[in-house]
Coordinates of C-alpha atoms and ligand atoms in Angstrom, one line a residue:
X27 CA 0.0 0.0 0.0
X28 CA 1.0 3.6 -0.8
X29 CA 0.3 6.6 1.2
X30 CA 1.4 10.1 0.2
X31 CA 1.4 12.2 3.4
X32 CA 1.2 16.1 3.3
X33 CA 3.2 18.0 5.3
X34 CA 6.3 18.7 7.4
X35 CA 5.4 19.2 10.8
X36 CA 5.7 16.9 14.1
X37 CA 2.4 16.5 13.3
X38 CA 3.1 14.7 10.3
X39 CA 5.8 13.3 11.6
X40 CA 3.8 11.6 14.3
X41 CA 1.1 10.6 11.6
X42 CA 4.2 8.9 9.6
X43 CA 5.4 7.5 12.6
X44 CA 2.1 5.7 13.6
X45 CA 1.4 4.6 9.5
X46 CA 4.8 2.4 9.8
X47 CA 3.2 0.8 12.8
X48 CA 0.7 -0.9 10.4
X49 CA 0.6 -4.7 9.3
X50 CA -0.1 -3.8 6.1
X51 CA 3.7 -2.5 5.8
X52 CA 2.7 0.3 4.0
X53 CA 5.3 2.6 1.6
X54 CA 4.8 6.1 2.8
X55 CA 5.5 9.1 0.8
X56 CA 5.8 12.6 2.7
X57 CA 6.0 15.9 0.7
X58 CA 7.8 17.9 2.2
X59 CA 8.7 16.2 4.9
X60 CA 11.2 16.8 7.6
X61 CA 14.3 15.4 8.6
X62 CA 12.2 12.7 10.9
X63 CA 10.2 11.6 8.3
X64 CA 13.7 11.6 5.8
X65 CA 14.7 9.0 8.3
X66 CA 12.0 6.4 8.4
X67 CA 10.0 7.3 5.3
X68 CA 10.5 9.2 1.5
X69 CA 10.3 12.7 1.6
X70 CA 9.2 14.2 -1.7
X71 CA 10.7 17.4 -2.8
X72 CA 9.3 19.9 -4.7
X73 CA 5.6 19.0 -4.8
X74 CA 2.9 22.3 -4.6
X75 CA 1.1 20.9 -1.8
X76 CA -1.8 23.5 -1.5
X77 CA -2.3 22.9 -5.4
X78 CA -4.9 20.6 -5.7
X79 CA -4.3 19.6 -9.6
X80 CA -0.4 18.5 -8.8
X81 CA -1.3 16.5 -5.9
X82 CA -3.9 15.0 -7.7
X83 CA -1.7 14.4 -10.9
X84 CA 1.2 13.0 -8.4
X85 CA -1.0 10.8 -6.7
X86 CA -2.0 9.2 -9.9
X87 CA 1.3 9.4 -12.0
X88 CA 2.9 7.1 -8.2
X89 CA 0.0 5.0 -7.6
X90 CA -0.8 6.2 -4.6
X91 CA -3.6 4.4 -2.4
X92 CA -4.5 6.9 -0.1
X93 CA -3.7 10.5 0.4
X94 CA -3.3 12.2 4.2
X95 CA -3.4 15.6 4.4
X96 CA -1.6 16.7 7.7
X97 CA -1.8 21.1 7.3
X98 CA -5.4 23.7 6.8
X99 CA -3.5 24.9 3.9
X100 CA -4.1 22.1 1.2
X101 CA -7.4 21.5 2.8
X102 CA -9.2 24.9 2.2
X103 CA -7.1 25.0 -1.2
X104 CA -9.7 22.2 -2.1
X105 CA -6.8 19.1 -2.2
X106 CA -9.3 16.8 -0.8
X107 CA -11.8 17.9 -3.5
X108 CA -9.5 17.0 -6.5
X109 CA -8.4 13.8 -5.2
X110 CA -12.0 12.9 -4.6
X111 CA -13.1 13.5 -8.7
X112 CA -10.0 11.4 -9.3
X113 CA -11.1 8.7 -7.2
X114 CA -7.6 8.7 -5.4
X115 CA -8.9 7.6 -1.4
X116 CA -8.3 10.9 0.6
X117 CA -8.1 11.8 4.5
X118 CA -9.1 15.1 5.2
X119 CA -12.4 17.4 4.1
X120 CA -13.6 19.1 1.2
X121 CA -12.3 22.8 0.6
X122 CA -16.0 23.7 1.5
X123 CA -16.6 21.9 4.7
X124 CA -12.4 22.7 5.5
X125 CA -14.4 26.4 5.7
X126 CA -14.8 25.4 9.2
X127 CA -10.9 26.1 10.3
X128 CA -10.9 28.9 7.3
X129 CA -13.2 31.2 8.3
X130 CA -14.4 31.9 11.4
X131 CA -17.6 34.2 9.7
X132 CA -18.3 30.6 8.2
X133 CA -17.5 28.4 11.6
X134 CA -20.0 30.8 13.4
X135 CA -22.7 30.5 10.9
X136 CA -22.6 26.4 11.5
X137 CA -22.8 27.1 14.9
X138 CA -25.7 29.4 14.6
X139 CA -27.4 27.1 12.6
X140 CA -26.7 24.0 14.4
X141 CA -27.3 25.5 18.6
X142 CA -23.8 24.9 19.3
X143 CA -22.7 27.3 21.9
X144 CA -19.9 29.8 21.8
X145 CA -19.0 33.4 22.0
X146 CA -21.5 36.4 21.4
X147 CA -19.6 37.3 17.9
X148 CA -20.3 39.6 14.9
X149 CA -18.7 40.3 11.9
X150 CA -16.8 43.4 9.5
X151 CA -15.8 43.7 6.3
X152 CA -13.3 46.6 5.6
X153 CA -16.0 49.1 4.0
X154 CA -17.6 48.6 7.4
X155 CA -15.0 50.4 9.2
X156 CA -17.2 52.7 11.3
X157 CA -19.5 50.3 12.6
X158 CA -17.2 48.1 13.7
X159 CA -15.4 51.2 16.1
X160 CA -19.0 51.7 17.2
X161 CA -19.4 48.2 18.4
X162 CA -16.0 48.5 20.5
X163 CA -17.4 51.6 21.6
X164 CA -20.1 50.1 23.2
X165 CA -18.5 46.9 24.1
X166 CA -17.1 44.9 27.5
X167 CA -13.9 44.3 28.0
X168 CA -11.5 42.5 27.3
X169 CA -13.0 41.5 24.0
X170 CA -11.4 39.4 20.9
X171 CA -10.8 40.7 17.4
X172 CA -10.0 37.7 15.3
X173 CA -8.9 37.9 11.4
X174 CA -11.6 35.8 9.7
X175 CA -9.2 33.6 7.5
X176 CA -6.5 31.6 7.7
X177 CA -3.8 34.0 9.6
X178 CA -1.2 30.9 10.8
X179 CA -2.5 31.4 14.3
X180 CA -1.7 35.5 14.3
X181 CA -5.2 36.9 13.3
X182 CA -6.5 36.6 17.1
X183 CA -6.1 39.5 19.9
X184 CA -7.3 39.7 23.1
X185 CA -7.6 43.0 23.9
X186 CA -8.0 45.1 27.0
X187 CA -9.3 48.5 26.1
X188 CA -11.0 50.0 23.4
X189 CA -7.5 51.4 22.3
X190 CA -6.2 47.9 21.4
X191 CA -9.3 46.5 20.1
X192 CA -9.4 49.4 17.2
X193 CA -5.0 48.7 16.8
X194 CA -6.4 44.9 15.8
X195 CA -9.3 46.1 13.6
X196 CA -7.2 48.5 11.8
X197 CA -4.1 46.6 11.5
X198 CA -6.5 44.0 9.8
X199 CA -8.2 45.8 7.6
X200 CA -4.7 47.3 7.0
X201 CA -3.3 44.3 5.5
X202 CA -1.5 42.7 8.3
X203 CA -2.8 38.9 7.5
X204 CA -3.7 39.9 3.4
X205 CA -6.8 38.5 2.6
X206 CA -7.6 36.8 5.5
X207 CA -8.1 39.8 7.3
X208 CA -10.4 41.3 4.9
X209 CA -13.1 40.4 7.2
X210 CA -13.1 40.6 11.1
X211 CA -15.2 39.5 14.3
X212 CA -15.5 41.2 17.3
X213 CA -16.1 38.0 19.5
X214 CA -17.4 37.9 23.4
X215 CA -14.4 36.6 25.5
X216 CA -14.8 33.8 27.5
X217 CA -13.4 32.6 30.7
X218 CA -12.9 28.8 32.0
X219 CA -9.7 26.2 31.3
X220 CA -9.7 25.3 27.7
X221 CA -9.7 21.6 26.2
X222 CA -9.7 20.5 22.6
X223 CA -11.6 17.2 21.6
X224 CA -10.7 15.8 18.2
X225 CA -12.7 12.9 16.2
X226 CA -12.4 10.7 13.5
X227 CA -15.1 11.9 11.0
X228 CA -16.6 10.0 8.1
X229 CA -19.4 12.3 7.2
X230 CA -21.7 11.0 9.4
X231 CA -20.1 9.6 12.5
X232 CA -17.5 10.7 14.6
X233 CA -15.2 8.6 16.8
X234 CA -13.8 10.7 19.7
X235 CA -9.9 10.6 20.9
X236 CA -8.9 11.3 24.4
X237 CA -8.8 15.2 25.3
X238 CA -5.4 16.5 25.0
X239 CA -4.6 20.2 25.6
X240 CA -1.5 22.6 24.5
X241 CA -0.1 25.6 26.0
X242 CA -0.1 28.3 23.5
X243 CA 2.5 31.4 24.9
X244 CA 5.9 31.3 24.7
X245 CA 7.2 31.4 28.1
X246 CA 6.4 29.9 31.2
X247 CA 3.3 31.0 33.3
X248 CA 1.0 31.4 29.9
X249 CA 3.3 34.5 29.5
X250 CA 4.9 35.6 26.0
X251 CA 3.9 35.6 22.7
X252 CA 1.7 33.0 21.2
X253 CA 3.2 30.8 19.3
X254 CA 2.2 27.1 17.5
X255 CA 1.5 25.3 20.5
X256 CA 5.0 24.8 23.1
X257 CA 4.0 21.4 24.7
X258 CA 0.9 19.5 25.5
X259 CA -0.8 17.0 27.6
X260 CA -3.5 14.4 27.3
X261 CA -5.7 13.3 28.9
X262 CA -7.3 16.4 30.8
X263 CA -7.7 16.4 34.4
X264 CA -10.5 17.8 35.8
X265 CA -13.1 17.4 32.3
X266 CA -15.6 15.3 34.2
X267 CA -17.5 12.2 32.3
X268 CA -20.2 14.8 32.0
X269 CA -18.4 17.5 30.3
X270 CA -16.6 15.2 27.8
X271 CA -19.7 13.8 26.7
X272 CA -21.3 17.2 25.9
X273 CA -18.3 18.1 24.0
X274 CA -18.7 15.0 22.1
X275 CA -22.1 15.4 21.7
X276 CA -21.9 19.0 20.3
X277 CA -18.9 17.3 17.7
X278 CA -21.5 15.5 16.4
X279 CA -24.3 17.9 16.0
X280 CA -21.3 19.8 14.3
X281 CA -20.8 16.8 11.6
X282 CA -24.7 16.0 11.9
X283 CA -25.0 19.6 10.3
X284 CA -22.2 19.6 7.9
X285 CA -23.7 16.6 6.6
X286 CA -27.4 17.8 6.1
X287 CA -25.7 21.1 4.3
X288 CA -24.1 18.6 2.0
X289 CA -20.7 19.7 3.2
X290 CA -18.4 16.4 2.4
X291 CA -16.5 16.0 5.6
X292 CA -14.4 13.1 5.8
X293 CA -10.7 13.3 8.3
X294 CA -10.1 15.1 11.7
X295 CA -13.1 17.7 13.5
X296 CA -11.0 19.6 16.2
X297 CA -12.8 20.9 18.5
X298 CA -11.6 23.7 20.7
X299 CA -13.6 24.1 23.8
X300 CA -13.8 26.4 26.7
X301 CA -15.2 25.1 30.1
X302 CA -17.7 28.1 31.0
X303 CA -19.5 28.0 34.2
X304 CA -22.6 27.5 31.3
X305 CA -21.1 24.9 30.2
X306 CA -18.6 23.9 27.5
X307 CA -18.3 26.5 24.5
X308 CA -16.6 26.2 21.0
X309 CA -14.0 29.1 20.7
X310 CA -13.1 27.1 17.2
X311 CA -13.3 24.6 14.8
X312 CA -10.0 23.1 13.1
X313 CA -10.4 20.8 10.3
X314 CA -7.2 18.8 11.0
X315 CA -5.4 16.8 13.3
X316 CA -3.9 19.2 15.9
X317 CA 0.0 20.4 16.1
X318 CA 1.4 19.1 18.9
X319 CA -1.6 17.0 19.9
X320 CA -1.0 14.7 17.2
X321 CA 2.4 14.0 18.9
X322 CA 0.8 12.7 21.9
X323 CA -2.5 11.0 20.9
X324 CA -1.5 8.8 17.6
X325 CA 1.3 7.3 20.3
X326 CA -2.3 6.2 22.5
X327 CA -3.6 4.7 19.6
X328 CA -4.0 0.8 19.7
X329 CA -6.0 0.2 16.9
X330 CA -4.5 0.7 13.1
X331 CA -4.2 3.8 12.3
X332 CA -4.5 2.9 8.6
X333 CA -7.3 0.9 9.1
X334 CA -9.2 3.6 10.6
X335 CA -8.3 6.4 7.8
X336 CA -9.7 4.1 5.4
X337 CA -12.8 3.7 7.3
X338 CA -12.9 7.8 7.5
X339 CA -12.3 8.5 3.8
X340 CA -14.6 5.5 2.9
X341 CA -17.0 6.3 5.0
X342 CA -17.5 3.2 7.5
X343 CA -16.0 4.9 10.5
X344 CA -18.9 2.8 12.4
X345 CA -17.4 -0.8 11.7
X346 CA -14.3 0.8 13.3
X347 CA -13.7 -0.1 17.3
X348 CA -10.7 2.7 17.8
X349 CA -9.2 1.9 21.2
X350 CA -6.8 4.3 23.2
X351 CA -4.5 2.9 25.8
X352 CA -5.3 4.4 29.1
X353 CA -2.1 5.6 29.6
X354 CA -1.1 9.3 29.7
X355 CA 1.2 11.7 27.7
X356 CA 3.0 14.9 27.5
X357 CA 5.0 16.7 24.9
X358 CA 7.5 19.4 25.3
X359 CA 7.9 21.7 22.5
X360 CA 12.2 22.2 21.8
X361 CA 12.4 25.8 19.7
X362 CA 14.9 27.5 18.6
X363 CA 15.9 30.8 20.0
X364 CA 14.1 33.5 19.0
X365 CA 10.5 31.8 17.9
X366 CA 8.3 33.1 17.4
X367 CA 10.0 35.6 15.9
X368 CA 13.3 35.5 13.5
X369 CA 15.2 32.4 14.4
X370 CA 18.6 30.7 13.0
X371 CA 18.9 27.6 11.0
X372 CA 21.0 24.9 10.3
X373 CA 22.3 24.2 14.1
X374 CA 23.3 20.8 14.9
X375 CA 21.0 18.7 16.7
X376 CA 22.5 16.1 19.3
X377 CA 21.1 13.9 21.9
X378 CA 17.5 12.5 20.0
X379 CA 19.0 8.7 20.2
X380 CA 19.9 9.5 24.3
X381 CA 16.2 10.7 24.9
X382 CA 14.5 7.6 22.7
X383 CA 16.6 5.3 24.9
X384 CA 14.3 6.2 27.8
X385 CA 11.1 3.9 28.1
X386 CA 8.5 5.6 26.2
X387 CA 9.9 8.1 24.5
X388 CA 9.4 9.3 21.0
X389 CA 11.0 12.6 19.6
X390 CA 9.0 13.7 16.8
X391 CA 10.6 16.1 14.5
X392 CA 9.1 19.4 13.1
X393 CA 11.6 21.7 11.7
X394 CA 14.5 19.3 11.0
X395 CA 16.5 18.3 8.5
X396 CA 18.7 15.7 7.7
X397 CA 21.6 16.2 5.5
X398 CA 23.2 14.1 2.7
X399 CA 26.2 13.5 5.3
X400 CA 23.4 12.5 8.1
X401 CA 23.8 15.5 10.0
X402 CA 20.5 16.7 11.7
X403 CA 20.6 20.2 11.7
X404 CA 17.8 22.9 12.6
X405 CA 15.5 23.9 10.2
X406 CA 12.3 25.6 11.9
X407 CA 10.9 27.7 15.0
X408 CA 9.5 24.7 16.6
X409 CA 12.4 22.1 16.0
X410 CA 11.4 18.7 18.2
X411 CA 8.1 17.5 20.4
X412 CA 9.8 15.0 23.3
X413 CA 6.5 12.9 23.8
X414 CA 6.7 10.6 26.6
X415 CA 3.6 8.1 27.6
X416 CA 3.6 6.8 30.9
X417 CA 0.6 5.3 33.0
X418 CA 0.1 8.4 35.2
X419 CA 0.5 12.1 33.9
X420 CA 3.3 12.5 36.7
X421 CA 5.6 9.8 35.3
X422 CA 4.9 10.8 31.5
X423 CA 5.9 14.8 32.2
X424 CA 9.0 13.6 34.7
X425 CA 10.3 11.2 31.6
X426 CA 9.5 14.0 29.2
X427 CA 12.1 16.4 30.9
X428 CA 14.1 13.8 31.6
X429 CA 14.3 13.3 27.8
X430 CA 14.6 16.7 26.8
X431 CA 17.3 17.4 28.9
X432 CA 19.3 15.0 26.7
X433 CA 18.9 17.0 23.6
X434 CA 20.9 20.2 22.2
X435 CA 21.2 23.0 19.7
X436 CA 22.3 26.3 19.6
X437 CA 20.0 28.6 21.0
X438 CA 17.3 25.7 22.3
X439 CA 14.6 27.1 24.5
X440 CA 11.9 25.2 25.8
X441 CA 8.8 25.5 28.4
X442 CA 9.5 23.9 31.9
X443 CA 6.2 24.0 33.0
X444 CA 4.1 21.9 30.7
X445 CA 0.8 20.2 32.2
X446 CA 2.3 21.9 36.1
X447 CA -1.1 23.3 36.1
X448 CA -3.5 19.8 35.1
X449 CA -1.5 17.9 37.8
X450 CA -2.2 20.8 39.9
X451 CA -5.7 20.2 38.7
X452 CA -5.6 16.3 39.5
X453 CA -4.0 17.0 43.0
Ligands
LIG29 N1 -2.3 23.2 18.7 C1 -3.3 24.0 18.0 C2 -3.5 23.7 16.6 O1 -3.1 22.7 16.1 O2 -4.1 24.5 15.9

């Protein structure tokens, strides 16, 4: 069997990693690929990956089986789409129902239609300028001005005062995030610890994962600036039975109304939940496996991962008992110095074959790469995700440092306080 992955993230990464782990001994193709995936799979250089007509045309020129996209990027592009008319097997959602992740106008609307709650929000389109400073001028604060496209997780403020809120409208409007700030909302902001649920989707049915969360600043203490996501955790301590199943349950009323606007939605629903005193909330949809949840759920998974894309993009997700092990994980983000911001490249990388030597841990690779004389160099803001399961969410955050402590590059920063505050929770 051949699978093209897309993407070159520890996400992907992590998605390869768990593909190899298959019976079927699949071939797996990743484009572009990182200097993780060079090691245990075929990167593929050069291929447009949010052009859906030359991954289509590459999928069919290799005799690929099945096509994973990893990234938002190829999915709102409408990759999915051309692979479907091609009748290449393809994991991941239309470019339409992928509107879910890019645009939040649209994301809102399926909310509104389908009684899923979330934030008080309304939306402005450049030429409506002045009523948009009107509603700051009669808003509470702090309120949220998020860019209504895809803005590679820049387009959101949180802001204090009125003063900052009109500095994010303008500065959309102005440009800063190109089209995807054409439009903006003025959102309600909530309050409560966040948790993002992801399920396996095959139009109809959804099959949950356990709850994972990431830390999104910087710096320790939630401090700095936001950034891709420095380290995670799963499960969630402190989501109650009754909680996760009304996150699930508003998943599915998500997909349940995807499905009856025709909306072909076939890979990963992220949901990204807020724990009001109301009750859980969606802050927002993502279309895709998360980055770096990926990197410490697929290493839970106990059933075939391969087997239960197929079911997804073939739509038989129901025939599919997907069992987690009950054990827990955490992740620490390694960046380079700098991120999120300007950062160097090409520092040598030592110490990943230390850390994997510890029981249960993997070191995923995001912006890596190997070169021709085998050197692993630096290549990206986030460079490594040290995932560590363990039975109890203690063990899998002590062997996580532990592991990280092993590893080196110029410049390497890292959070040292990932899931302090869910064992704080659990205590
Ligand atoms: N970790 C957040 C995301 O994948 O968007």
């Amino acid at each position: 069997m051949r699978i093209l992955v897309l993407g070159g993230g520890g996400r992907e990464h992590a998605i390869v990693h768990a593909l190899l782990k298959s019976p079927r001994t699949p071939e797996v193709l990743v484009a572009p690929g990182n200097g993780g995936t060079a090691a245990i799979a075929t990167n593929v250089t050069g291929l447009r990956i949010d052009d859906p007509r030359a991954v289509a045309d590459y999928a069919a020129e290799n005799n690929i089986d099945l096509v994973v996209i990893g990234p938002e990027g190829p999915l709102v592009a409408g990759v999915a789409d051309a692979l479907h008319a091609r009748k290449i097997k393809v994991f991941g959602p239309s470019g339409l129902a992928a509107r879910l992740e890019g645009s939040k106008a649209f994301a809102k609307g399926v909310m509104r239609r389908n009684g899923i709650p979330t934030g008080e929000s309304r939306c402005y389109t450049a030429r409506e300028l002045g009523q948009a400073l009107d509603a700051l001028e009669h808003s509470a604060y702090p309120v949220v001005v998020k860019a209504d496209g895809l803005a590679a997780g820049k387009g959101v403020t949180v802001a204090k005062d009125r003063a900052e809120a009109e500095a994010a409208v303008r500065q959309s409007f102005d440009g800063a995030f190109g089209e995807a700030g054409e439009t903006v909302l003025i959102e309600e902001f909530l309050t409560g610890p966040e948790c993002s649920l992801l399920a396996f989707v095959d139009g109809e049915h959804i099959s949950v994962m356990p709850p994972a969360q990431d830390h999104k600043r910087a710096f320790d203490g939630d401090t700095g600036p936001n950034t891709g996501g420095m380290g995670v955790y799963s499960p969630v301590p402190g989501v109650d039975e009754e909680t996760l199943a009304e996150m699930k349950r508003l998943l599915a009323q998500t997909v349940s109304g995807l499905h009856r606007e025709n909306l072909r939605f076939r890979g990963i629903l992220y949901g990204g939940f807020i724990l009001t005193e109301d009750g859980p909330k969606v802050l927002e949809y993502n279309a895709r496996f998360g980055d770096p949840e990926t990197q410490v759920l697929l290493p839970r998974l106990q059933t075939d991962l391969i087997d239960v894309m197929l079911a997804v993009a073939e739509g038989r997700l129901e025939s599919q008992n997907v069992k987690w092990s009950e054990d827990a994980s955490v992740g620490v983000v390694l960046a380079a110095g700098g991120y999120p911001g300007d950062y160097a490249k090409g520092d040598v990388i030592t110490g990943i074959a230390d850390a994997e030597a510890l029981p249960g841990v993997t070191v995923f690779h995001a912006g890596t790469e190997l070169r021709a004389d085998g050197t692993l160099v630096t290549n990206g803001g986030r460079v490594l995700c040290v995932t560590a399961v363990a039975p109890t969410l203690a063990a899998a955050r002590d062997r996580a440092y532990e592991a990280a402590a092993k590893i080196s590059f110029n410049g390497m920063f890292f959070r040292k306080d990932i899931a302090v505050r869910a064992l704080g929770a659990q205590s």
